[in-house]
Amino acid sequence: MYTQSFNVPDSPGLKAVPDTVPAENPELLSRFDARIEADGKIEPQDWMPEGYRKTLVRQISQHAHSEVVGMLPEGNWITRAPSLKRKAILIAKVQDEGGHGLYLYSAAETLGASRGDLIDALHSGRAKYSSIFNYPALNWADVGVIGGLVDGAAIMNQIPLCRCSYGPYARAMIRVCKEESFHQRQGYEALLVMMRGTAEQRAMVQDAVNRFWWKCLAMFGPPDKDSAHSEQAMRWGIKRISNDDLRQKFIDATVPQAKVLGVTLPDPDLKWNEERQHYDHGEIDWDEFWATVNGNGPCNRERLATRVKAHNDGQWVRDAAIAYSLKQQAKASKEAA
Ligand code: FAQ
């Protein structure tokens, strides 16, 4: 169902690049504007305004960090998966998320960013990553909900990024979305199996949905009126659909899925609005969201400490790779001499 949104229209009236972009080089800028206006792709070798480059490095690196930190809550469950089949699926999924991080760091590098600097920014707490991964995965139902709901929200946000104006990001997103689609389905299927099980299993699923629902809605970012970057990112064709519109699409798609599953969504204000042809919903706790984004969620410190330890434990691999590469270079120049 998610791939059907590949052809969703852009939010209206936000295509042309505004006059407020400083004319760094009028001729190059007008060529860049024309390409954006024509819905063309900007490639790494093309000239681009500094603001465009910075916005992309910021968003792509935050996205990469989210994928890599996002391996942790589910990764904790690999050794405790309830069957060999679930373990094999979970290992594949967590490995995919690591792969997404690598495509995304590579896409950021095409913009001139250094991967080492980006990773330092994550490890020192300067860089952001998705709020959702600062909540714990307490039991096996949470693993299903992370697949079914968290990946569901992630795909809804990522499908429009397949049409991002920056070529390497857009192309990375096509593959990422295909893999995320499998992640969402395996999570939903795991939940369906639990819902057909015992009353205790059904209660676990409901409890996990209750804990994750609001956090998933917050993944789409602050309301449009408070979103610092949306307007410009949409003018540049980086973001195609606003935070609130994507959140609404996710709610509209998820309510019927919850019905099939047999769980209730924990929002007394969730009601179909005939006039809007959308579900109305209750207020998200934005104070809690900002506290989490700013480092004070339940697991922020633990997540960063785990990432830093993994990075430090892997230092010998990087050292060995560099030593090998230097040896190969020395051999090649000896042969050439
Ligand atoms: N968490 O002006 P906006 C996944 C920050 S991947 C933390 O609206 P923007 C796969 C934002 O960075 C999930 N911070 O910003 C998976 C900005 O801060 P800054 C990640 C957030 O960029 C599944 C400030 O608030 N996906 O889940 C969040 O236009 C399962 C102002 O906000 C992506 O990164 C948040 N939720 O829109 C893995 C997709 N929301 O930089 C494992 C690409 C906002 O000024 C298991 N990114 N902020 O300091 C995007 O589409 C956009 O960056 C948004 C935010 C929509 C996330």
CSV table of N, CA and C in Angstrom, one decimal, residues 53-178:
chain,number,residue,atom,x,y,z
A,53,ARG,N,23.2,22.9,-0.3
A,53,ARG,CA,24.2,21.8,0.2
A,53,ARG,C,24.1,21.6,1.7
A,54,LYS,N,24.0,22.7,2.4
A,54,LYS,CA,24.0,22.5,3.9
A,54,LYS,C,22.7,21.8,4.4
A,55,THR,N,21.6,22.2,3.7
A,55,THR,CA,20.3,21.6,4.1
A,55,THR,C,20.4,20.1,3.9
A,56,LEU,N,20.9,19.7,2.7
A,56,LEU,CA,21.0,18.3,2.4
A,56,LEU,C,22.0,17.6,3.4
A,57,VAL,N,23.1,18.2,3.6
A,57,VAL,CA,24.0,17.5,4.5
A,57,VAL,C,23.4,17.3,5.9
A,58,ARG,N,22.7,18.3,6.4
A,58,ARG,CA,22.0,18.2,7.7
A,58,ARG,C,21.0,17.1,7.6
A,59,GLN,N,20.1,17.1,6.6
A,59,GLN,CA,19.0,16.1,6.6
A,59,GLN,C,19.5,14.7,6.4
A,60,ILE,N,20.4,14.6,5.4
A,60,ILE,CA,20.9,13.2,5.0
A,60,ILE,C,21.7,12.6,6.2
A,61,SER,N,22.5,13.5,6.9
A,61,SER,CA,23.3,12.9,7.9
A,61,SER,C,22.4,12.6,9.1
A,62,GLN,N,21.4,13.4,9.4
A,62,GLN,CA,20.5,13.0,10.5
A,62,GLN,C,19.8,11.7,10.2
A,63,HIS,N,19.4,11.6,8.9
A,63,HIS,CA,18.7,10.4,8.5
A,63,HIS,C,19.7,9.2,8.6
A,64,ALA,N,21.0,9.3,8.2
A,64,ALA,CA,21.9,8.2,8.4
A,64,ALA,C,22.1,7.8,9.8
A,65,HIS,N,22.2,8.8,10.7
A,65,HIS,CA,22.4,8.6,12.1
A,65,HIS,C,21.1,7.8,12.7
A,66,SER,N,20.0,8.2,12.2
A,66,SER,CA,18.7,7.5,12.6
A,66,SER,C,18.7,6.1,12.3
A,67,GLU,N,19.2,5.8,11.1
A,67,GLU,CA,19.2,4.4,10.6
A,67,GLU,C,20.1,3.5,11.5
A,68,VAL,N,21.3,4.1,11.8
A,68,VAL,CA,22.3,3.4,12.6
A,68,VAL,C,21.9,3.3,14.1
A,69,VAL,N,21.4,4.4,14.7
A,69,VAL,CA,21.0,4.3,16.0
A,69,VAL,C,19.7,3.4,16.1
A,70,GLY,N,18.9,3.5,15.0
A,70,GLY,CA,17.7,2.7,14.9
A,70,GLY,C,17.9,1.2,14.9
A,71,MET,N,19.2,0.7,14.7
A,71,MET,CA,19.5,-0.7,14.8
A,71,MET,C,19.4,-1.2,16.3
A,72,LEU,N,19.6,-0.3,17.2
A,72,LEU,CA,19.8,-0.7,18.6
A,72,LEU,C,18.6,-1.3,19.3
A,73,PRO,N,17.4,-0.6,19.3
A,73,PRO,CA,16.3,-1.2,20.0
A,73,PRO,C,15.9,-2.6,19.6
A,74,GLU,N,15.9,-2.8,18.3
A,74,GLU,CA,15.6,-4.2,17.8
A,74,GLU,C,16.8,-5.1,17.9
A,75,GLY,N,18.0,-4.6,17.7
A,75,GLY,CA,19.2,-5.4,17.8
A,75,GLY,C,19.2,-6.1,19.2
A,76,ASN,N,18.7,-5.4,20.2
A,76,ASN,CA,18.7,-6.0,21.5
A,76,ASN,C,17.9,-7.3,21.6
A,77,TRP,N,17.0,-7.5,20.6
A,77,TRP,CA,16.1,-8.7,20.6
A,77,TRP,C,16.5,-9.8,19.8
A,78,ILE,N,17.7,-9.7,19.1
A,78,ILE,CA,18.1,-10.8,18.2
A,78,ILE,C,18.3,-12.0,18.9
A,79,THR,N,19.0,-11.9,20.1
A,79,THR,CA,19.3,-13.1,20.9
A,79,THR,C,18.0,-13.7,21.6
A,80,ARG,N,17.0,-12.9,21.6
A,80,ARG,CA,15.8,-13.4,22.3
A,80,ARG,C,14.6,-13.6,21.4
A,81,ALA,N,14.8,-13.7,20.1
A,81,ALA,CA,13.7,-13.9,19.2
A,81,ALA,C,13.0,-15.2,19.5
A,82,PRO,N,11.7,-15.3,19.3
A,82,PRO,CA,11.0,-16.5,19.8
A,82,PRO,C,11.1,-17.7,18.9
A,83,SER,N,11.6,-17.6,17.7
A,83,SER,CA,11.8,-18.8,16.9
A,83,SER,C,13.0,-18.5,15.9
A,84,LEU,N,13.5,-19.5,15.2
A,84,LEU,CA,14.6,-19.4,14.3
A,84,LEU,C,14.1,-18.5,13.1
A,85,LYS,N,12.9,-18.7,12.7
A,85,LYS,CA,12.3,-17.8,11.6
A,85,LYS,C,12.4,-16.3,12.0
A,86,ARG,N,11.9,-16.0,13.2
A,86,ARG,CA,11.8,-14.6,13.6
A,86,ARG,C,13.2,-14.1,13.8
A,87,LYS,N,14.1,-14.9,14.2
A,87,LYS,CA,15.5,-14.5,14.4
A,87,LYS,C,16.2,-14.1,13.1
A,88,ALA,N,15.9,-15.0,12.1
A,88,ALA,CA,16.5,-14.8,10.7
A,88,ALA,C,16.0,-13.5,10.1
A,89,ILE,N,14.7,-13.3,10.3
A,89,ILE,CA,14.0,-12.1,9.7
A,89,ILE,C,14.6,-10.8,10.4
A,90,LEU,N,14.7,-10.9,11.8
A,90,LEU,CA,15.2,-9.7,12.5
A,90,LEU,C,16.6,-9.4,12.2
A,91,ILE,N,17.5,-10.4,12.1
A,91,ILE,CA,18.9,-10.2,11.7
A,91,ILE,C,18.9,-9.5,10.4
A,92,ALA,N,18.1,-10.0,9.4
A,92,ALA,CA,18.2,-9.3,8.1
A,92,ALA,C,17.7,-7.9,8.1
A,93,LYS,N,16.7,-7.7,8.9
A,93,LYS,CA,16.1,-6.3,9.0
A,93,LYS,C,17.1,-5.3,9.6
A,94,VAL,N,17.7,-5.8,10.8
A,94,VAL,CA,18.7,-4.9,11.5
A,94,VAL,C,19.9,-4.6,10.6
A,95,GLN,N,20.3,-5.6,9.8
A,95,GLN,CA,21.4,-5.5,8.9
A,95,GLN,C,21.0,-4.5,7.8
A,96,ASP,N,19.8,-4.6,7.3
A,96,ASP,CA,19.3,-3.6,6.3
A,96,ASP,C,19.5,-2.2,6.8
A,97,GLU,N,19.1,-2.0,8.1
A,97,GLU,CA,19.1,-0.6,8.6
A,97,GLU,C,20.5,-0.1,8.6
A,98,GLY,N,21.5,-1.0,8.9
A,98,GLY,CA,22.9,-0.6,8.9
A,98,GLY,C,23.3,-0.2,7.5
A,99,GLY,N,22.8,-1.0,6.5
A,99,GLY,CA,23.1,-0.7,5.1
A,99,GLY,C,22.5,0.7,4.7
A,100,HIS,N,21.3,1.0,5.2
A,100,HIS,CA,20.7,2.3,4.8
A,100,HIS,C,21.6,3.4,5.4
A,101,GLY,N,22.1,3.2,6.6
A,101,GLY,CA,23.0,4.2,7.1
A,101,GLY,C,24.2,4.4,6.2
A,102,LEU,N,24.7,3.3,5.7
A,102,LEU,CA,25.9,3.4,4.8
A,102,LEU,C,25.6,4.1,3.5
A,103,TYR,N,24.4,3.8,2.9
A,103,TYR,CA,24.1,4.6,1.6
A,103,TYR,C,24.0,6.0,1.9
A,104,LEU,N,23.4,6.3,3.1
A,104,LEU,CA,23.1,7.7,3.4
A,104,LEU,C,24.4,8.5,3.7
A,105,TYR,N,25.3,7.9,4.5
A,105,TYR,CA,26.6,8.6,4.8
A,105,TYR,C,27.3,8.8,3.4
A,106,SER,N,27.2,7.8,2.5
A,106,SER,CA,27.9,8.0,1.2
A,106,SER,C,27.2,9.1,0.4
A,107,ALA,N,25.9,9.2,0.5
A,107,ALA,CA,25.2,10.3,-0.2
A,107,ALA,C,25.7,11.7,0.4
A,108,ALA,N,25.9,11.7,1.7
A,108,ALA,CA,26.3,13.0,2.3
A,108,ALA,C,27.7,13.3,1.9
A,109,GLU,N,28.6,12.3,1.7
A,109,GLU,CA,29.9,12.5,1.3
A,109,GLU,C,30.0,13.1,-0.1
A,110,THR,N,29.0,12.8,-1.0
A,110,THR,CA,29.0,13.3,-2.3
A,110,THR,C,28.8,14.9,-2.3
A,111,LEU,N,28.4,15.4,-1.1
A,111,LEU,CA,28.2,16.8,-1.0
A,111,LEU,C,29.4,17.5,-0.3
A,112,GLY,N,30.5,16.7,-0.1
A,112,GLY,CA,31.7,17.2,0.4
A,112,GLY,C,31.8,17.1,1.9
A,113,ALA,N,30.9,16.4,2.5
A,113,ALA,CA,30.9,16.2,4.0
A,113,ALA,C,31.9,15.1,4.3
A,114,SER,N,32.6,15.1,5.4
A,114,SER,CA,33.5,14.0,5.8
A,114,SER,C,32.7,13.1,6.8
A,115,ARG,N,32.8,11.8,6.5
A,115,ARG,CA,32.0,10.9,7.3
A,115,ARG,C,32.5,10.9,8.7
A,116,GLY,N,33.8,11.1,8.9
A,116,GLY,CA,34.4,11.1,10.3
A,116,GLY,C,33.8,12.3,11.0
A,117,ASP,N,33.7,13.5,10.4
A,117,ASP,CA,33.1,14.6,11.1
A,117,ASP,C,31.6,14.4,11.5
A,118,LEU,N,30.9,13.7,10.5
A,118,LEU,CA,29.5,13.5,10.8
A,118,LEU,C,29.3,12.5,12.0
A,119,ILE,N,30.2,11.5,12.0
A,119,ILE,CA,30.1,10.5,13.1
A,119,ILE,C,30.5,11.2,14.4
A,120,ASP,N,31.5,12.0,14.4
A,120,ASP,CA,31.9,12.8,15.6
A,120,ASP,C,30.8,13.6,16.1
A,121,ALA,N,30.0,14.2,15.2
A,121,ALA,CA,28.9,15.1,15.6
A,121,ALA,C,27.8,14.2,16.3
A,122,LEU,N,27.6,13.0,15.8
A,122,LEU,CA,26.6,12.1,16.5
A,122,LEU,C,27.2,11.7,17.8
A,123,HIS,N,28.4,11.3,17.9
A,123,HIS,CA,28.9,10.7,19.1
A,123,HIS,C,29.1,11.8,20.2
A,124,SER,N,29.2,13.0,19.8
A,124,SER,CA,29.4,14.1,20.8
A,124,SER,C,28.1,14.7,21.2
A,125,GLY,N,27.0,14.2,20.6
A,125,GLY,CA,25.6,14.7,21.0
A,125,GLY,C,25.3,15.9,20.3
A,126,ARG,N,26.1,16.4,19.3
A,126,ARG,CA,25.7,17.6,18.5
A,126,ARG,C,24.7,17.4,17.4
A,127,ALA,N,24.7,16.1,16.9
A,127,ALA,CA,23.8,15.9,15.8
A,127,ALA,C,22.5,15.3,16.2
A,128,LYS,N,21.5,15.5,15.5
A,128,LYS,CA,20.2,14.9,15.8
A,128,LYS,C,20.0,13.6,15.1
A,129,TYR,N,19.2,12.8,15.7
A,129,TYR,CA,18.7,11.6,15.0
A,129,TYR,C,17.2,11.4,15.4
A,130,SER,N,16.5,10.5,14.8
A,130,SER,CA,15.1,10.4,15.0
A,130,SER,C,14.7,10.1,16.5
A,131,SER,N,13.8,11.0,17.0
A,131,SER,CA,13.4,10.9,18.4
A,131,SER,C,12.9,9.5,18.8
A,132,ILE,N,12.3,8.7,17.8
A,132,ILE,CA,11.7,7.5,18.1
A,132,ILE,C,12.7,6.4,18.7
A,133,PHE,N,14.0,6.5,18.4
A,133,PHE,CA,14.9,5.5,18.8
A,133,PHE,C,15.4,5.8,20.2
A,134,ASN,N,14.9,6.8,20.9
A,134,ASN,CA,15.2,7.0,22.3
A,134,ASN,C,14.2,6.4,23.3
A,135,TYR,N,13.3,5.5,22.7
A,135,TYR,CA,12.4,4.8,23.6
A,135,TYR,C,12.8,3.4,23.6
A,136,PRO,N,12.6,2.7,24.7
A,136,PRO,CA,13.0,1.3,24.8
A,136,PRO,C,12.1,0.3,24.1
A,137,ALA,N,12.7,-0.8,23.7
A,137,ALA,CA,11.9,-2.0,23.2
A,137,ALA,C,11.8,-3.0,24.3
A,138,LEU,N,10.7,-3.0,25.0
A,138,LEU,CA,10.6,-3.7,26.3
A,138,LEU,C,10.4,-5.2,26.1
A,139,ASN,N,9.6,-5.6,25.0
A,139,ASN,CA,9.3,-7.0,24.9
A,139,ASN,C,9.1,-7.3,23.4
A,140,TRP,N,8.8,-8.5,23.1
A,140,TRP,CA,8.7,-8.9,21.7
A,140,TRP,C,7.6,-8.2,20.9
A,141,ALA,N,6.5,-7.8,21.6
A,141,ALA,CA,5.5,-7.1,20.9
A,141,ALA,C,6.0,-5.7,20.4
A,142,ASP,N,6.9,-5.1,21.2
A,142,ASP,CA,7.5,-3.9,20.8
A,142,ASP,C,8.3,-4.0,19.4
A,143,VAL,N,8.9,-5.2,19.3
A,143,VAL,CA,9.7,-5.4,18.0
A,143,VAL,C,8.7,-5.5,16.8
A,144,GLY,N,7.6,-6.1,17.0
A,144,GLY,CA,6.5,-6.1,16.0
A,144,GLY,C,6.0,-4.7,15.7
A,145,VAL,N,5.8,-3.9,16.8
A,145,VAL,CA,5.3,-2.6,16.6
A,145,VAL,C,6.4,-1.7,15.9
A,146,ILE,N,7.6,-1.9,16.2
A,146,ILE,CA,8.7,-1.1,15.6
A,146,ILE,C,8.6,-1.4,14.1
A,147,GLY,N,8.5,-2.6,13.7
A,147,GLY,CA,8.3,-2.9,12.2
A,147,GLY,C,7.0,-2.4,11.7
A,148,GLY,N,5.9,-2.7,12.3
A,148,GLY,CA,4.6,-2.3,11.8
A,148,GLY,C,4.4,-0.8,11.8
A,149,LEU,N,4.6,-0.2,12.9
A,149,LEU,CA,4.3,1.3,13.0
A,149,LEU,C,5.5,2.2,12.7
A,150,VAL,N,6.6,1.9,13.3
A,150,VAL,CA,7.8,2.8,13.1
A,150,VAL,C,8.3,2.8,11.7
A,151,ASP,N,8.4,1.5,11.1
A,151,ASP,CA,8.8,1.5,9.7
A,151,ASP,C,7.7,2.0,8.8
A,152,GLY,N,6.4,1.8,9.2
A,152,GLY,CA,5.3,2.3,8.4
A,152,GLY,C,5.4,3.9,8.4
A,153,ALA,N,5.7,4.5,9.5
A,153,ALA,CA,5.9,6.0,9.5
A,153,ALA,C,7.1,6.4,8.7
A,154,ALA,N,8.2,5.6,8.8
A,154,ALA,CA,9.4,5.9,8.1
A,154,ALA,C,9.2,5.8,6.6
A,155,ILE,N,8.5,4.8,6.1
A,155,ILE,CA,8.2,4.7,4.7
A,155,ILE,C,7.4,5.9,4.2
A,156,MET,N,6.4,6.2,4.9
A,156,MET,CA,5.5,7.3,4.5
A,156,MET,C,6.3,8.6,4.3
A,157,ASN,N,7.3,8.8,5.2
A,157,ASN,CA,8.1,10.0,5.1
A,157,ASN,C,9.1,9.8,3.9
A,158,GLN,N,9.6,8.6,3.6
A,158,GLN,CA,10.7,8.4,2.7
A,158,GLN,C,10.2,8.3,1.3
A,159,ILE,N,9.0,7.8,1.0
A,159,ILE,CA,8.5,7.7,-0.4
A,159,ILE,C,8.7,9.0,-1.1
A,160,PRO,N,8.2,10.1,-0.6
A,160,PRO,CA,8.4,11.4,-1.4
A,160,PRO,C,9.9,11.7,-1.5
A,161,LEU,N,10.7,11.2,-0.7
A,161,LEU,CA,12.2,11.6,-0.8
A,161,LEU,C,12.8,10.8,-2.0
A,162,CYS,N,12.1,9.8,-2.5
A,162,CYS,CA,12.6,9.1,-3.8
A,162,CYS,C,12.5,10.1,-4.9
A,163,ARG,N,11.8,11.2,-4.8
A,163,ARG,CA,11.7,12.3,-5.8
A,163,ARG,C,12.4,13.5,-5.4
A,164,CYS,N,13.3,13.4,-4.4
A,164,CYS,CA,14.1,14.5,-3.9
A,164,CYS,C,14.9,15.1,-5.1
A,165,SER,N,15.1,16.4,-5.1
A,165,SER,CA,15.9,17.0,-6.3
A,165,SER,C,17.4,16.6,-6.3
A,166,TYR,N,17.9,16.1,-5.2
A,166,TYR,CA,19.3,15.7,-5.2
A,166,TYR,C,19.4,14.2,-5.5
A,167,GLY,N,20.0,14.0,-6.7
A,167,GLY,CA,20.1,12.7,-7.3
A,167,GLY,C,20.5,11.5,-6.4
A,168,PRO,N,21.7,11.6,-5.7
A,168,PRO,CA,22.2,10.5,-4.9
A,168,PRO,C,21.2,10.2,-3.7
A,169,TYR,N,20.6,11.2,-3.2
A,169,TYR,CA,19.7,10.9,-2.0
A,169,TYR,C,18.4,10.2,-2.6
A,170,ALA,N,17.9,10.8,-3.7
A,170,ALA,CA,16.7,10.2,-4.3
A,170,ALA,C,16.9,8.7,-4.6
A,171,ARG,N,18.1,8.4,-5.3
A,171,ARG,CA,18.3,7.1,-5.7
A,171,ARG,C,18.5,6.1,-4.5
A,172,ALA,N,19.2,6.6,-3.5
A,172,ALA,CA,19.4,5.8,-2.2
A,172,ALA,C,18.0,5.5,-1.7
A,173,MET,N,17.1,6.4,-1.7
A,173,MET,CA,15.8,6.3,-1.1
A,173,MET,C,14.9,5.2,-1.8
A,174,ILE,N,15.1,5.0,-3.1
A,174,ILE,CA,14.3,4.0,-3.8
A,174,ILE,C,14.6,2.6,-3.2
A,175,ARG,N,15.9,2.3,-3.1
A,175,ARG,CA,16.2,1.0,-2.5
A,175,ARG,C,15.8,0.9,-1.0
A,176,VAL,N,16.1,2.0,-0.3
A,176,VAL,CA,15.7,2.0,1.1
A,176,VAL,C,14.2,1.7,1.3
A,177,CYS,N,13.4,2.3,0.4
A,177,CYS,CA,11.9,2.2,0.6
A,177,CYS,C,11.5,0.7,0.3
A,178,LYS,N,12.2,0.1,-0.7
A,178,LYS,CA,11.8,-1.3,-1.0
A,178,LYS,C,12.1,-2.1,0.2
